[in-house]
mmCIF file of C-alpha atoms in Angstrom:
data_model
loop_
_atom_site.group_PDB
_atom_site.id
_atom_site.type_symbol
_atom_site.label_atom_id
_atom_site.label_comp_id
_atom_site.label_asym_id
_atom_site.label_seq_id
_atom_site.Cartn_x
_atom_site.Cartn_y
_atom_site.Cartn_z
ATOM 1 C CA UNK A 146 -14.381 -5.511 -6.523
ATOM 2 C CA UNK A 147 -12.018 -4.054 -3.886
ATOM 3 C CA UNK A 148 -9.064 -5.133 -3.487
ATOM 4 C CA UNK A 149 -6.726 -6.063 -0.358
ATOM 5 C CA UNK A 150 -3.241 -6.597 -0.060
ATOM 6 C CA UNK A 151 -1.778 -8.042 3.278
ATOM 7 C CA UNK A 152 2.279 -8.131 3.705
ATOM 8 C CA UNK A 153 4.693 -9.846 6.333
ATOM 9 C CA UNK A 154 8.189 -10.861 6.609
ATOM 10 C CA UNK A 155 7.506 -14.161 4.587
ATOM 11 C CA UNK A 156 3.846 -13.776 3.791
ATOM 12 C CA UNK A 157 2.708 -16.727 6.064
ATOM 13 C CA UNK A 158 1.175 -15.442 8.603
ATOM 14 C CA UNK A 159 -0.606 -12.718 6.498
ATOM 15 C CA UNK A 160 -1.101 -15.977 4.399
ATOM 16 C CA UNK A 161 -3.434 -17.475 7.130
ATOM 17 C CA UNK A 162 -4.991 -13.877 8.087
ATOM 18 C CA UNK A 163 -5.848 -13.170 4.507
ATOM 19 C CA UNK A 164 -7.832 -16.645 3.989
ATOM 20 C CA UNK A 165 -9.800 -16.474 7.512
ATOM 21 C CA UNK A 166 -10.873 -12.785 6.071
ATOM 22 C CA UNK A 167 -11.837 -14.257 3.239
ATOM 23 C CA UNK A 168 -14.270 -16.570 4.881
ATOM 24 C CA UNK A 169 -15.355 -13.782 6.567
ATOM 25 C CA UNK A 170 -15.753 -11.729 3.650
ATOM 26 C CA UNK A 171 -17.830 -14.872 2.399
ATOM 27 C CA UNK A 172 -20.198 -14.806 5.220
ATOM 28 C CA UNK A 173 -20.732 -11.156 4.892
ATOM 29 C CA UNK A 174 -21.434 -11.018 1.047
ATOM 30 C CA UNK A 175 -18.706 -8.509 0.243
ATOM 31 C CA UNK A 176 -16.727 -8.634 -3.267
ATOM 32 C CA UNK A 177 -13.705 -8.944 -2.293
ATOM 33 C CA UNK A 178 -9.823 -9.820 -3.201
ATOM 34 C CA UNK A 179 -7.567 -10.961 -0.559
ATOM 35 C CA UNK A 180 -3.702 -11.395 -1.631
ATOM 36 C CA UNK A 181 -0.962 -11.676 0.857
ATOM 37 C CA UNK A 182 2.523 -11.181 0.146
ATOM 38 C CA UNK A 183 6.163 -10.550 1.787
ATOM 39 C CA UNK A 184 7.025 -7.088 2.413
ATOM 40 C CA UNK A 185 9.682 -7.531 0.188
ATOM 41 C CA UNK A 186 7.275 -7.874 -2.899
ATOM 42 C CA UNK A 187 4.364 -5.711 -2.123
ATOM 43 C CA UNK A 188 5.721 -2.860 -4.935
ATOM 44 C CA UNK A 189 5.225 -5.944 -7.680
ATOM 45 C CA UNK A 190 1.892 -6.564 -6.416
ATOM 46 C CA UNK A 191 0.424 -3.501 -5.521
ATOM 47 C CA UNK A 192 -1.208 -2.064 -8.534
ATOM 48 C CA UNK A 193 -5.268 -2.175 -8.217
ATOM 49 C CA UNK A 194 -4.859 -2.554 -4.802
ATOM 50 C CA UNK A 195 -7.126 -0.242 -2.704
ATOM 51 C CA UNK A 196 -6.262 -0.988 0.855
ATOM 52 C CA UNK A 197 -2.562 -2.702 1.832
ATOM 53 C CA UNK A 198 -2.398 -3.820 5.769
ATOM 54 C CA UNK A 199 1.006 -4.672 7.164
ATOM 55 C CA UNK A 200 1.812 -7.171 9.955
ATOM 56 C CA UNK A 201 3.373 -5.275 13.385
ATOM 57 C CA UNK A 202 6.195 -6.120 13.091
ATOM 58 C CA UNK A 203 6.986 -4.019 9.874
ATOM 59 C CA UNK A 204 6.014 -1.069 12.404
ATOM 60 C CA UNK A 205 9.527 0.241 11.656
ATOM 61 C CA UNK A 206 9.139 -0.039 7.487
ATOM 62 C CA UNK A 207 5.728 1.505 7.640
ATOM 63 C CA UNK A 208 6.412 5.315 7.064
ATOM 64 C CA UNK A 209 8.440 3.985 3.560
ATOM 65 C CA UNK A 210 6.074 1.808 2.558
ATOM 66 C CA UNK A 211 2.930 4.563 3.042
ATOM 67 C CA UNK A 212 5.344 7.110 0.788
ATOM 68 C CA UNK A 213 5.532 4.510 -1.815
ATOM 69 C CA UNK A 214 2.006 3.640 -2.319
ATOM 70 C CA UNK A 215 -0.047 6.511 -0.978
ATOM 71 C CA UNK A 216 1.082 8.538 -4.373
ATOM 72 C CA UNK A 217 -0.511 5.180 -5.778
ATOM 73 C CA UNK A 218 -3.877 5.991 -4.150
ATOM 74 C CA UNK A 219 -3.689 3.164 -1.730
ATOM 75 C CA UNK A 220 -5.098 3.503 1.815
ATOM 76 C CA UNK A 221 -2.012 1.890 4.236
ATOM 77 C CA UNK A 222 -2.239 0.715 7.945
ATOM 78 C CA UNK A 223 -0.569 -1.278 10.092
ATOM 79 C CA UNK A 224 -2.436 -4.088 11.148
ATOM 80 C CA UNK A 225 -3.983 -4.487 14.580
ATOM 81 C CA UNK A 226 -1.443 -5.925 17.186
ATOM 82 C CA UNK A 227 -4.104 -8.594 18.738
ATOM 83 C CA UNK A 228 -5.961 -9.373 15.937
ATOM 84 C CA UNK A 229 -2.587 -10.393 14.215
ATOM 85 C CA UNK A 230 -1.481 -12.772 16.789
ATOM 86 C CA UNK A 231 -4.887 -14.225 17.095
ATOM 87 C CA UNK A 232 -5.109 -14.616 13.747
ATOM 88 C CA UNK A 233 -8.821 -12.962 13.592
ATOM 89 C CA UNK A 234 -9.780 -12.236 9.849
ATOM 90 C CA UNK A 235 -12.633 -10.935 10.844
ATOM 91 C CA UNK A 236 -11.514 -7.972 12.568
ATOM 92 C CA UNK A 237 -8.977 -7.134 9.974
ATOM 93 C CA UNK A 238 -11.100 -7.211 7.268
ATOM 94 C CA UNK A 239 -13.459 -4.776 10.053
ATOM 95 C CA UNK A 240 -10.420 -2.740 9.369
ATOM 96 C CA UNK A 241 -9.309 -2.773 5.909
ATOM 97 C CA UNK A 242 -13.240 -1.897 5.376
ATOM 98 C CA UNK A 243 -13.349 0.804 7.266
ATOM 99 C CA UNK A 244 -10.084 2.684 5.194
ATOM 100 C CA UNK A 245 -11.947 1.713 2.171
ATOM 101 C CA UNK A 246 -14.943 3.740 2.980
#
């Protein structure tokens, strides 16, 4: 199973991105685990993670966070501007895929 960890500032709108990619995971057939977080606990939740998407906004946290957890094996990205504010799981579970592979 692969697993995917999402982060924001409070965790709810990576909240409602992570379930909409898990109905699209659903509809796809892929194994998948879907957690989403604040950026503020992402180090307590990271292990077995393979892929951990951050929300825009933590643009300016990113280059800390990738240190952190790439020594961890994890793939980081920031996640797409528009598909965050539309709130398409599809497309970031497109892209979490896509560092997986």
């Amino acid at each position: 199973m692969k697993n995917i960890l999402l982060a924001c500032g409070a965790g709810a709108s990576s909240g409602f991105i992570a379930q909409k990619m898990r109905k699209a995971a659903q509809k796809q057939g892929l194994e998948v685990s879907i957690r989403a977080v604040s950026d503020t606990e992402v180090m307590e939740n990271i292990d077995g993670v393979g892929v951990l998407l951050i929300g825009p906004h933590l643009k300016h946290k990113f280059a800390e966070i990738e240190e952190e957890v790439g020594g961890m094996g994890v793939k980081a990205a920031i996640i797409d501007r528009k598909s965050y504010a539309t709130l398409d799981g599809e497309a970031v579970l497109k892209q979490a895929m896509g560092l997986m592979e």
